[in-house]
Short mmCIF file of C-alpha atoms in Angstrom, two decimals:
data_model
loop_
_atom_site.label_atom_id
_atom_site.label_comp_id
_atom_site.label_asym_id
_atom_site.label_seq_id
_atom_site.Cartn_x
_atom_site.Cartn_y
_atom_site.Cartn_z
CA MET B 1 -4.68 64.68 71.66
CA SER B 2 -8.33 64.86 72.65
CA GLN B 3 -9.14 63.91 76.23
CA TRP B 4 -12.65 62.74 75.32
CA PRO B 5 -12.57 58.91 75.09
CA LEU B 6 -13.06 58.04 71.43
CA TRP B 7 -13.23 54.28 71.84
CA ALA B 8 -13.75 51.76 74.60
CA VAL B 9 -13.76 48.04 75.34
CA LEU B 10 -15.78 46.58 78.20
CA THR B 11 -14.43 43.23 79.27
CA PRO B 12 -13.81 40.85 82.15
CA GLY B 13 -10.15 40.33 83.01
CA GLU B 14 -7.38 41.31 85.39
CA PRO B 15 -6.55 45.02 84.88
CA SER B 16 -2.75 44.73 84.77
CA ARG B 17 -2.97 41.95 82.16
CA LEU B 18 -5.50 43.94 80.13
CA GLU B 19 -3.12 46.90 80.10
CA ARG B 20 -0.31 44.77 78.72
CA ARG B 21 -2.58 43.26 76.09
CA VAL B 22 -3.74 46.67 74.88
CA ARG B 23 -0.19 48.09 74.80
CA ALA B 24 0.84 45.12 72.66
CA ALA B 25 -2.18 45.55 70.36
CA LEU B 26 -1.49 49.27 69.90
CA MET B 27 2.29 48.70 69.66
CA LEU B 28 2.92 51.21 72.43
CA ASP B 29 5.93 51.58 74.71
CA GLU B 30 5.27 48.87 77.27
CA ASP B 31 6.97 50.64 80.14
CA GLY B 32 5.47 54.10 79.57
CA ASP B 33 8.90 55.74 79.79
CA ASP B 34 8.63 58.02 76.77
CA GLY B 35 7.28 60.93 78.81
CA LYS B 36 4.01 61.11 76.90
CA GLU B 37 0.55 60.98 78.40
CA PRO B 38 -0.94 57.51 77.87
CA SER B 39 -3.43 57.28 75.01
CA PHE B 40 -5.58 54.73 76.84
CA GLU B 41 -6.51 53.64 80.34
CA VAL B 42 -7.85 50.51 82.00
CA ILE B 43 -10.47 51.63 84.51
CA PRO B 44 -11.31 48.92 87.09
CA GLY B 45 -15.03 48.27 87.46
CA THR B 46 -16.99 47.40 90.57
CA ARG B 47 -17.82 43.87 89.41
CA ARG B 48 -16.34 41.51 86.81
CA TYR B 49 -16.14 43.99 83.93
CA HIS B 50 -13.56 46.71 83.44
CA ALA B 51 -13.45 49.56 80.91
CA ILE B 52 -10.55 50.17 78.55
CA VAL B 53 -10.86 53.68 77.11
CA GLY B 54 -8.71 55.38 74.46
CA THR B 55 -8.30 58.98 73.32
CA ASP B 56 -6.04 58.82 70.28
CA PRO B 57 -7.95 59.22 66.98
CA SER B 58 -5.37 57.08 65.19
CA ASP B 59 -6.35 54.12 67.38
CA VAL B 60 -10.04 54.23 66.49
CA GLY B 61 -10.95 50.87 64.97
CA ALA B 62 -8.43 48.93 67.05
CA GLU B 63 -11.09 48.48 69.73
CA MET B 64 -12.87 45.93 67.54
CA GLN B 65 -9.79 43.72 67.17
CA ILE B 66 -8.99 44.07 70.85
CA ALA B 67 -12.54 43.07 71.80
CA LYS B 68 -12.57 40.18 69.34
CA ASN B 69 -9.31 38.79 70.69
CA LEU B 70 -10.40 39.13 74.32
CA SER B 71 -13.76 37.48 73.57
CA LEU B 72 -11.90 34.30 72.63
CA GLU B 73 -10.52 34.10 76.16
CA VAL B 74 -13.63 34.60 78.32
CA ASP B 75 -17.11 33.13 78.52
CA GLU B 76 -18.93 36.45 78.84
CA PRO B 77 -19.51 38.88 75.96
CA VAL B 78 -16.91 41.60 75.35
CA TYR B 79 -18.17 44.95 74.08
CA SER B 80 -16.44 47.41 71.77
CA ILE B 81 -17.60 51.02 71.60
CA GLU B 82 -16.64 53.57 68.95
CA ARG B 83 -17.48 57.11 70.03
CA ALA B 84 -15.60 59.06 67.38
CA ASN B 85 -18.65 59.41 65.14
CA ASP B 86 -22.34 60.09 65.50
CA PRO B 87 -24.16 57.82 66.11
CA TRP B 88 -21.91 55.85 68.44
CA ALA B 89 -21.36 52.23 67.47
CA VAL B 90 -21.71 49.47 70.06
CA THR B 91 -20.73 45.89 69.20
CA SER B 92 -20.93 42.71 71.25
CA TRP B 93 -18.30 40.01 70.73
CA GLN B 94 -18.61 36.41 71.88
CA ASN B 95 -16.17 33.69 70.84
CA GLY B 96 -14.93 36.01 68.11
CA ALA B 97 -18.37 36.59 66.59
CA LEU B 98 -19.81 40.10 66.50
CA GLU B 99 -23.32 41.48 66.91
CA VAL B 100 -24.19 45.16 66.44
CA LEU B 101 -26.23 46.48 69.38
CA GLU B 102 -28.67 49.35 69.63
CA GLU B 103 -27.59 50.44 73.10
CA ASP B 104 -26.37 53.60 74.74
CA PRO B 105 -22.66 53.11 75.61
CA GLU B 106 -22.87 54.80 79.00
CA VAL B 107 -25.99 52.89 80.01
CA LEU B 108 -24.34 49.62 78.95
CA ALA B 109 -21.17 50.45 80.87
CA GLU B 110 -23.09 51.36 84.01
CA SER B 111 -25.07 48.11 83.83
CA LEU B 112 -21.77 46.19 83.85
CA GLY B 113 -20.34 48.14 86.77
CA CYS B 114 -17.97 50.22 84.62
CA SER B 115 -17.71 53.90 83.75
CA LEU B 116 -16.89 55.83 80.60
CA PRO B 117 -15.19 59.09 81.67
CA SER B 118 -15.87 62.29 79.83
CA SER B 119 -13.00 64.25 81.36
CA GLU B 120 -9.26 63.96 81.63
CA GLY B 121 -9.32 63.14 85.34
CA SER B 122 -9.13 59.38 85.05
CA LEU B 123 -6.38 59.48 82.42
CA ALA B 124 -4.36 61.70 84.74
CA ARG B 125 -4.55 58.91 87.34
CA ALA B 126 -3.06 56.47 84.82
CA ALA B 127 -0.23 58.86 84.04
CA ARG B 128 0.73 58.81 87.71
CA LYS B 129 0.65 55.00 87.88
CA PRO B 130 2.51 53.49 84.91
CA LEU B 131 3.33 49.81 84.73
CA ARG B 132 6.92 48.85 84.03
CA THR B 133 8.55 45.54 83.23
CA VAL B 134 11.93 44.33 84.48
CA ALA B 135 13.25 40.82 83.88
CA LEU B 136 15.74 38.48 85.51
CA ILE B 137 17.27 36.12 82.93
CA GLU B 138 18.94 33.16 84.56
CA GLY B 139 21.61 31.56 82.40
CA ALA B 140 22.46 34.63 80.32
CA ARG B 141 25.08 37.39 80.47
CA THR B 142 25.19 40.93 79.16
CA GLU B 143 27.39 40.22 76.14
CA GLU B 144 25.20 37.35 74.93
CA ALA B 145 21.96 39.27 75.39
CA HIS B 146 23.37 42.36 73.66
CA ARG B 147 24.41 40.24 70.65
CA VAL B 148 21.02 38.50 70.44
CA LEU B 149 19.08 41.78 70.56
CA GLU B 150 21.25 43.37 67.88
CA GLU B 151 20.75 40.32 65.66
CA ASN B 152 17.00 40.48 66.23
CA TYR B 153 16.74 44.20 65.41
CA ASP B 154 19.38 43.87 62.66
CA ALA B 155 20.97 47.07 63.94
CA PRO B 156 23.29 48.20 66.74
CA LEU B 157 21.53 49.02 69.99
CA SER B 158 21.46 52.74 70.61
CA PRO B 159 23.17 53.93 73.81
CA GLY B 160 20.78 53.74 76.72
CA ARG B 161 18.26 51.58 74.85
CA TYR B 162 18.31 48.90 77.55
CA HIS B 163 19.73 48.53 81.00
CA LEU B 164 21.66 45.24 81.03
CA GLU B 165 23.37 44.26 84.28
CA ASN B 166 25.14 41.06 85.29
CA THR B 167 24.33 39.95 88.84
CA PRO B 168 25.02 36.79 90.86
CA ARG B 169 21.44 35.68 90.13
CA GLY B 170 21.62 36.28 86.39
CA LEU B 171 21.13 39.10 83.92
CA LEU B 172 18.84 42.00 84.82
CA LEU B 173 17.07 43.60 81.88
CA ALA B 174 15.04 46.82 81.84
CA GLY B 175 13.92 49.15 79.10
CA ARG B 176 15.11 52.72 78.99
CA LYS B 177 14.50 54.73 75.82
CA GLY B 178 11.56 53.03 74.09
CA GLY B 179 10.66 50.71 76.97
CA MET B 180 11.10 46.95 77.15
CA ASN B 181 9.59 46.41 73.67
CA PHE B 182 9.27 42.65 74.36
CA ALA B 183 13.04 42.16 74.68
CA ASP B 184 12.41 39.71 77.52
CA ILE B 185 10.34 37.49 75.21
CA ILE B 186 12.88 37.81 72.39
CA LEU B 187 15.71 36.68 74.66
CA SER B 188 13.62 33.83 76.03
CA GLU B 189 12.96 32.63 72.47
CA ARG B 190 16.58 32.98 71.31
CA LEU B 191 18.17 31.61 74.50
CA PRO B 192 16.22 28.40 75.17
CA HIS B 193 18.65 27.40 77.94
CA ALA B 194 17.71 30.50 79.96
CA THR B 195 14.87 30.94 82.45
CA VAL B 196 13.21 34.36 82.38
CA TYR B 197 11.26 35.97 85.21
CA ALA B 198 9.43 38.98 83.76
CA VAL B 199 8.08 41.25 86.49
CA THR B 200 5.45 43.87 85.67
CA ALA B 201 4.54 46.27 88.48
CA SER B 202 3.28 49.71 89.37
CA PRO B 203 5.57 52.12 91.28
CA SER B 204 3.94 51.25 94.62
CA LEU B 205 3.89 47.51 93.79
CA ASP B 206 0.14 47.34 94.47
CA ILE B 207 -0.14 45.90 90.94
CA PHE B 208 2.44 43.13 90.63
CA SER B 209 2.82 40.10 88.37
CA VAL B 210 5.58 37.68 87.43
CA THR B 211 5.63 35.49 84.32
CA LYS B 212 8.15 32.67 84.21
CA MET B 213 9.26 31.76 80.66
CA ARG B 214 11.46 29.27 78.85
CA GLY B 215 11.96 29.05 75.10
CA GLY B 216 9.68 32.04 74.57
CA GLU B 217 6.73 30.31 76.23
CA GLY B 218 5.12 31.14 79.56
CA ILE B 219 5.35 28.37 82.14
CA GLU B 220 3.60 29.85 85.16
CA GLU B 221 2.47 33.16 86.59
CA PHE B 222 2.12 34.94 89.90
CA ALA B 223 -0.15 37.97 90.27
CA GLN B 224 -1.31 40.32 93.01
CA PRO B 225 -4.17 41.05 92.78
CA PRO B 226 -4.94 37.62 91.33
CA ASP B 227 -5.75 37.38 87.62
CA GLU B 228 -9.44 36.62 87.14
CA PHE B 229 -8.73 34.67 83.94
CA PRO B 230 -5.16 33.37 84.08
CA HIS B 231 -3.63 32.05 80.87
CA LEU B 232 -0.88 30.08 82.61
CA PRO B 233 -0.72 27.82 85.66
CA VAL B 234 -0.97 30.05 88.73
CA VAL B 235 1.60 29.82 91.52
CA SER B 236 1.40 31.29 95.01
CA GLU B 237 5.12 32.00 95.35
CA ILE B 238 8.23 32.87 93.36
CA LYS B 239 11.56 31.59 94.64
CA GLY B 240 9.79 30.64 97.86
CA GLU B 241 8.52 34.20 98.46
CA ARG B 242 4.94 35.48 98.43
CA SER B 243 5.08 39.28 98.78
CA PRO B 244 6.18 41.66 95.99
CA GLU B 245 9.01 43.13 98.03
CA ARG B 246 10.47 39.73 99.00
CA ILE B 247 10.02 38.35 95.47
CA LEU B 248 11.98 41.29 94.06
CA ALA B 249 14.68 40.70 96.66
CA ALA B 250 14.84 37.00 95.74
CA LEU B 251 15.19 37.92 92.06
CA GLY B 252 17.73 40.63 92.79
CA ILE B 253 15.59 43.33 91.15
CA PRO B 254 15.65 46.76 92.86
CA ALA B 255 12.16 48.00 93.69
CA GLU B 256 13.34 51.49 92.72
CA TRP B 257 13.41 50.45 89.06
CA PHE B 258 9.62 50.51 88.99
CA ARG B 259 9.30 54.01 90.36
CA ASN B 260 9.00 57.24 88.38
CA GLU B 261 12.31 58.86 87.60
#
């Protein structure tokens, strides 16, 4: 895989949410547990814009759909950059509408307070700081969740596919081989009586967010650092707690589950 970024998206947004959106768009392992170097990185900018850069040739072209979708969520333009060919293509997206620009990608990125790396250094930083998702599902037990997931995938779950653990607070769910793969959302949809707390965090918990769901729909969210453009009502505490460590304790989720193994 080439380390030269072949595509990029320049956009406002909260970096941890942008990472989840891009993983979903590229259908990648959400938890980054497959041992492979990530094919993209969200690089925080110095102002409102951040750069999403990708290195996998098979993903070239996806940047336009990603930028289009993100442009429907913010007031500012979102820019997609395709650097796989000569000349480079730069496109501006606003409210889903595109405009082809005659601009140098690096000059544009610098003007927005972003950077487009030309080396593998920044991607190495991302490899050391993967985001993982662990969920507490109140009102569900291991046997029920196992059955629902097998019905959804129409196949038996392979050994080690998920970590399912009954606790006094509810069912703990984490991805193992293949990552979470949206199992938390699937269970929320199929178990409308359950309340799901999906926690996404970096190993050091400096990036930390919680989405509360019922019936497959988000109800509220907590994020540190705060999300610049939240899509759900924002809360300042979860279970009466405000720090990542105490929130995890209140949910009964071990902080060690977010660390590299």
